[in-house]
Structures are given as C-alpha cells and as structure tokens.
Amino acid sequence: MDQQHIRNFSIIAHIDHGKSTLADRIIELTGALSEREMAPQVLDSMDLERERGITIKAQAVQLFYRRDGETYELNLIDTPGHVDFTYEVSRALQACEGALLVVDAAQGVEAQTLANLYLALEHDLTVIPVINKIDLPSADPERVMEELIEIGLDGTDAVLVSAKQGIGIQAVLDRVVDLVPPPPGEGTAPLRALIFDSRFDSYKGVLVYVRVVDGQLKVGDRIRFMATGKEFEVTEIGVFRPHPTPVGALATGEVGFFAAQIKTVQDTRVGDTVTLAERPAPEALPGYRPAQPMVFSGLYPVDSADYVRLREALEKLQLNDAALTFEPETSAALGFGFRAGFLGLLHMEVIQERLEREYDLTLITTAPNVVYQVTLVNGTTLRVDNPALIPPAGDILRIEEPVVEAHIITPAGYIGAVMELAQERRGTYLDLTYLDSVRAMLSYRLPLGEIMFDFFDQLKSRTRGYASLDYQWAGMQEADLVRMDVMINGEVVDALSTVVHRDRAYHRGRALVEKLKDLIPRQLFEVPIQAAIGGRVIARETVKAMRKDVLAKCYGGDITRKRKLLEKQKEGKRRMKSVGSVEIPQEAFMAILRVD
Ligand code: GTP
C-alpha cells in the first residue's frame, strides 16, 4: 500500500470505557469479518481475557477503509487499559501516529484517561477524543467536553459515539483518515523495523511483531537483529485481518509479524531493531524503556517434582511478556521455587492464573512485596526483593522503599474520605484540582508497599466505587521499616516474613497472627503462632489441637459419604505445604494483605 494511504492508530481509554467494543464496531464496519465470525471483543483472544473482560495483550489488526473513492489501510492497535499495563500501552503507541482517546459519556475523565493521554502526548501522537456510550440515559457529553477542555484537549471537537449501538463509527474513521498523519519513513532506505512484541508458536518458532519504519521486509530476506547481531532467514510474513493472513512483504509504515525459524526467545528483544544482513542500517531505532518490575512474589510448586515444568512455563510466558522477570529462589519453608517480578498486582494475578490454567501447575504464591534498598552500617548497598532476606536490624543504616505519585479522581463529596485513607497509608499530600464543578483530582506521594495493602479496594469502598486511581513511579524514599517474622510451632517460616513500618508493626503483627490462627487448620497438637521483630515476640495466638478425625462423624457404612469427605479433604490439601510438621494452606501466605 502506498505510504500516504496508511494510518497507524491505537485506542486508549480508562478501563471499561469501551475500547474493545469500539474496536469490534470498527472491524465490523470495515468488513474484515463476516457477521457469523463476529463474537464480542474479537481482539481479546485469550480465554482468560474474555472471562475477566479485560484486554491483556496489545493486538494489531489491518483493515481497509474506502473514502471518496480511495482505499486506506488502517492498522488498529488495541491496548490494555489497566494501570499495570502502561508498559504495553507504551509499546503499542510507539508503532502509531495517532490515538483515539475514548471517554465514557456518563463517567467522564478518569485517572487512566489522563495517564494514557500523557503517554500518547509523550509519543507525539495526534489525539482524537471520542465520547462513547452516548446512548446511556446518564450520558452527559457536554460535561465530558468541559472535562476534556480542562485536561488540554479540544473537547468540542470530540466525536460522539455509541459503540454498542454502532453510532458515530464512520465519523471516527473519517477523523482518523483526516487527522492522523501517514507514517513517515524512507521506502528506499535500508530496512529498520521496530520489534514491539513477540510470541512463541510451537510450529513456526518465534513470531516477531514489527512496525516497519524504513525500507521493506520480504519473505526470503536474511535479517539481522541489531542488538544481538543474530541472523535469520524470513520464512513467513503476515498481518492480522484479524485472522493471521500471509503477505509477501511489509512496506514502509506497515505493521505485521514474521517468522524465521527462531528457536529461542532470547534472540528477539522487544525494542530491538530488525535490519537486513546484506544492507544493514547504520543506526538502530531508539528502543523502549525497559520495564521495571515493581512487585515481587515467590512462586513454589505444591509438588516439588513440578519445579522444572514451572521454569519452562515461566520462560514461555516471558516471551510474550517482556515485563515478567524471575530467578530461582530457595525457601526453607517452601523448598525450590522462583522469585518473580511483576508490573503490579493485576499483572501478578494474571501470570499466576495463566501458570495454573495454561500449564496445569498448582502453586503456592507468597504475599507480594516491593523492592527495598538497604544501606548497611559498613557502607554497602543491597537491593532486596524478598523480605526474608532483609539483614538483621543491627547491620542496617537505613532502608529505602519505592514511592509513587498517585492521582485519584473522585466526586468532590468524597475528598475527605480519600484524604483520610491516603493519610492512614503514610501519604504526603501534593495537590488538589477541580476537573469541573463536581469532580476533583487529588495527588499524593504514597509508598508503593502501602498501595498493595488493598488500597484500591479501600478507595473503591470509601467512595462507593466512584474514585479512580493511577500512579507513576516516583523514586525511592527512606522510611522507618522493620522486618517482621512469623514463627509457627516455634520455627520461623521465611515465606511469611514481611516488611512493615515501625509505627504500625504492633497493629499489623497482632492482626496477622489472629488471621493466621483462623486459616491454619487444627493439627493433632497445639500450634503456637507468633509475630516477632528482631527475635522479640510482639503477638501470639494458638491453634488448638484437633479433637476428632473427619471420618469419626460418619460411623456406619455410608461409603459414598466417606469418600466425599476424603475427597473434600484432598481438595483442601492440594494447596497446602507442610512446614516442619504443620500444614499451611495457600491463604495463609496471603493473609498479610488482608489485615487492615
Ligand atoms: P478493557 O478492555 O477491560 O479495558 O475495557 P474496554 O475499555 O475495552 O471496555 P469494553 O469494550 O469491554 O466495554 C466495557 C463495557 O461497556 C461493556 O459492558 C460494554 O458492553 C459497554 N459498552 C461499550 N460501549 C458502549 C456504548 O456505547 N454504550 C453502552 N451503553 N455500553 C457500552
């Protein structure tokens, strides 16, 4: 396709404002799929995404749109909306010149609307505001226009849409053709293509998703990855329409994927530049900022024989998810496993769920924690991503923890409630601005570790679900933190250690042992549970000894009932780990998150 007729664009939005539904309508309108094939949210291909109704992986679809007798090639890149996946949004935006910013006509501008807008502006994209769900009785497009103006967009120029009813879709595409510039780039220059994603296919090897910036890529070309220097011969090139469709070549400005019998995922680095071995480009394209894992958790197979399978599964997942990191770790309590790094809590949950579902693994996962920077009395500095590895207090000069700048958008009536929550969580007030007469944005500096203690749930419940939250990394900050250990039956269980603020240690320790007492099943003997700081016990509870075994109740010959009970017991056991002589269930490892 002639470069002047190509438009590469993305849809960005706050979660649930209707990105995927709008994408569906656009695909429908351009006739890429027959009606029969049109299942809701066709771009969300993974089962998990469909079940949770969220978009996890960015996807690129090629569409053709006719306007005034001319045909345009539109490459639509769908992006995730959740705060955890900012990294993927950023990757997708790098392959675009324009973005549709979708805002719900009833909800208005939310925290991720702003965060995504800033990302788009950072990438110099043309932003087209779209006000969606105008069919809702509570829709108030005029108010949303005001809010758009408040955040620096021409709100009066927004396209009014109902993705659900198919209203305004053509106007959206006309706007894309008129306003989004065609891709720049030199058709005759040596090939430079940016890798924005890759995934493993068991038949074709690694599939590499690229945006061709200069030159062109053809089947049979010998290509070179500029970062690694590795060379391969291109065996297949394709685009998504939205089904994968083979094409002979990708021209300047186009988006698609190629296969080249690449066996190992390490060879294709997201952000790397692909060029031709025979005629290499002198300089690589600027890459992406590498993703920073913010949240860490231990992953341990319940059955230690699954260790190798777990490693293989993590390697496979990492191919599709550059932001996932992991390294082997050994726990005295849980045995051999991995410490994995994630972008945030949702990212962590998604990965854990995929490991269990797609790779059929049963895991014990430890409570998530942030990374700490520890300066020792002897002057050395350590980065510690596992609370159990925080050195003894006597050796420590200071501990720093990650902090974020959080923006919370809330109806004005809840400002007091939000401030109270932020203060409880050691927040530092930064700013308060009004988006319009009824909604405000509060900014706080908050320890990331505190956000993990169900901050989001608390925020939602204290604002009746109306507040939205977004945050960005804001560096490290010193705090008076201590390691709190948990002893069960007299033994320290390393996987239960946490880092807490000294002022809250007593309260959290008390609440934690109470919670653990409820979660740890009775054993044949009495089990003391203690929380301790630096060897000093600050709280204690006891799990009483068991009186009868489960079958004692069903004397007599009801064999099916017995079997049922035994099965139930087995089911419960699947997610237990014997630590010393005590069986500890999965929930106990997460208890610390629910103690406030
Ligand atoms: P994520 O992918 O999870 O970030 O969400 P999304 O922004 O893609 O939203 P999605 O398209 O899944 O839509 C969210 C909900 O809003 C769904 O229940 C849609 O049916 C509904 N919805 C989308 N567009 C409209 C619309 O124009 N009108 C109405 N009434 N509902 C809509």
PDB file of N, CA and C in Angstrom, residues 20 31 66 74 113 124 175 177 200 246 282 292 317 350 365 372 393 461 475 485 536 584:
ATOM      1  N   SER A  20     -12.651  -1.960  23.580  1.00  0.00           N
ATOM      2  CA  SER A  20     -12.797  -3.196  22.806  1.00  0.00           C
ATOM      3  C   SER A  20     -14.081  -3.194  21.998  1.00  0.00           C
ATOM      4  N   GLY A  31     -15.675  -4.430   7.410  1.00  0.00           N
ATOM      5  CA  GLY A  31     -15.979  -5.697   6.764  1.00  0.00           C
ATOM      6  C   GLY A  31     -14.901  -6.749   6.856  1.00  0.00           C
ATOM      7  N   ARG A  66     -12.704   2.524   2.722  1.00  0.00           N
ATOM      8  CA  ARG A  66     -12.843   3.301   1.481  1.00  0.00           C
ATOM      9  C   ARG A  66     -13.455   4.649   1.780  1.00  0.00           C
ATOM     10  N   LEU A  74      -5.795   0.842   7.405  1.00  0.00           N
ATOM     11  CA  LEU A  74      -5.778   1.277   8.800  1.00  0.00           C
ATOM     12  C   LEU A  74      -5.211   0.152   9.660  1.00  0.00           C
ATOM     13  N   THR A 113      -7.563   7.762  31.955  1.00  0.00           N
ATOM     14  CA  THR A 113      -7.762   8.589  30.762  1.00  0.00           C
ATOM     15  C   THR A 113      -6.585   9.556  30.687  1.00  0.00           C
ATOM     16  N   ASP A 124       4.214  11.925  20.921  1.00  0.00           N
ATOM     17  CA  ASP A 124       3.880  12.872  19.847  1.00  0.00           C
ATOM     18  C   ASP A 124       2.741  12.407  18.964  1.00  0.00           C
ATOM     19  N   ARG A 175     -12.324  10.734  10.779  1.00  0.00           N
ATOM     20  CA  ARG A 175     -11.432  11.580  11.565  1.00  0.00           C
ATOM     21  C   ARG A 175     -10.011  10.998  11.558  1.00  0.00           C
ATOM     22  N   VAL A 177      -8.667   9.141   9.196  1.00  0.00           N
ATOM     23  CA  VAL A 177      -8.077   9.379   7.865  1.00  0.00           C
ATOM     24  C   VAL A 177      -7.655  10.842   7.723  1.00  0.00           C
ATOM     25  N   PHE A 200       5.737 -17.112  21.169  1.00  0.00           N
ATOM     26  CA  PHE A 200       6.231 -18.399  20.722  1.00  0.00           C
ATOM     27  C   PHE A 200       5.114 -19.216  20.119  1.00  0.00           C
ATOM     28  N   PRO A 246      -1.182 -14.529   5.460  1.00  0.00           N
ATOM     29  CA  PRO A 246       0.162 -14.358   4.922  1.00  0.00           C
ATOM     30  C   PRO A 246       0.213 -13.239   3.880  1.00  0.00           C
ATOM     31  N   PRO A 282      22.695   1.921   9.322  1.00  0.00           N
ATOM     32  CA  PRO A 282      23.834   2.335  10.146  1.00  0.00           C
ATOM     33  C   PRO A 282      23.483   2.446  11.636  1.00  0.00           C
ATOM     34  N   GLN A 292      10.188  -1.952  34.389  1.00  0.00           N
ATOM     35  CA  GLN A 292      10.691  -2.099  35.757  1.00  0.00           C
ATOM     36  C   GLN A 292       9.698  -2.913  36.562  1.00  0.00           C
ATOM     37  N   LEU A 317       6.107 -17.852  29.141  1.00  0.00           N
ATOM     38  CA  LEU A 317       5.308 -16.646  29.393  1.00  0.00           C
ATOM     39  C   LEU A 317       6.145 -15.386  29.194  1.00  0.00           C
ATOM     40  N   VAL A 350      -2.635 -12.177  36.922  1.00  0.00           N
ATOM     41  CA  VAL A 350      -2.815 -12.729  35.581  1.00  0.00           C
ATOM     42  C   VAL A 350      -1.767 -13.809  35.320  1.00  0.00           C
ATOM     43  N   THR A 365       1.796 -19.282  46.260  1.00  0.00           N
ATOM     44  CA  THR A 365       2.388 -17.982  45.967  1.00  0.00           C
ATOM     45  C   THR A 365       2.484 -17.196  47.261  1.00  0.00           C
ATOM     46  N   TYR A 372      13.320  -3.298  48.183  1.00  0.00           N
ATOM     47  CA  TYR A 372      13.864  -2.350  49.161  1.00  0.00           C
ATOM     48  C   TYR A 372      15.327  -2.103  48.878  1.00  0.00           C
ATOM     49  N   ALA A 393      18.490  -6.059  61.993  1.00  0.00           N
ATOM     50  CA  ALA A 393      18.375  -4.619  62.205  1.00  0.00           C
ATOM     51  C   ALA A 393      19.708  -3.973  62.599  1.00  0.00           C
ATOM     52  N   SER A 461     -14.337   1.273  48.167  1.00  0.00           N
ATOM     53  CA  SER A 461     -15.434   1.132  49.128  1.00  0.00           C
ATOM     54  C   SER A 461     -15.697   2.457  49.842  1.00  0.00           C
ATOM     55  N   GLY A 475      10.444   7.201  42.513  1.00  0.00           N
ATOM     56  CA  GLY A 475      11.754   7.072  43.154  1.00  0.00           C
ATOM     57  C   GLY A 475      11.714   6.318  44.477  1.00  0.00           C
ATOM     58  N   ASP A 485       8.909 -11.194  61.337  1.00  0.00           N
ATOM     59  CA  ASP A 485       8.917 -12.631  61.047  1.00  0.00           C
ATOM     60  C   ASP A 485       7.722 -13.305  61.703  1.00  0.00           C
ATOM     61  N   ARG A 536      12.191 -10.523  68.956  1.00  0.00           N
ATOM     62  CA  ARG A 536      11.299 -10.207  70.067  1.00  0.00           C
ATOM     63  C   ARG A 536       9.852 -10.441  69.621  1.00  0.00           C
ATOM     64  N   ILE A 584       0.342 -25.762  56.116  1.00  0.00           N
ATOM     65  CA  ILE A 584      -0.069 -24.372  55.974  1.00  0.00           C
ATOM     66  C   ILE A 584      -0.756 -24.180  54.619  1.00  0.00           C
TER      67      ILE A 584
END
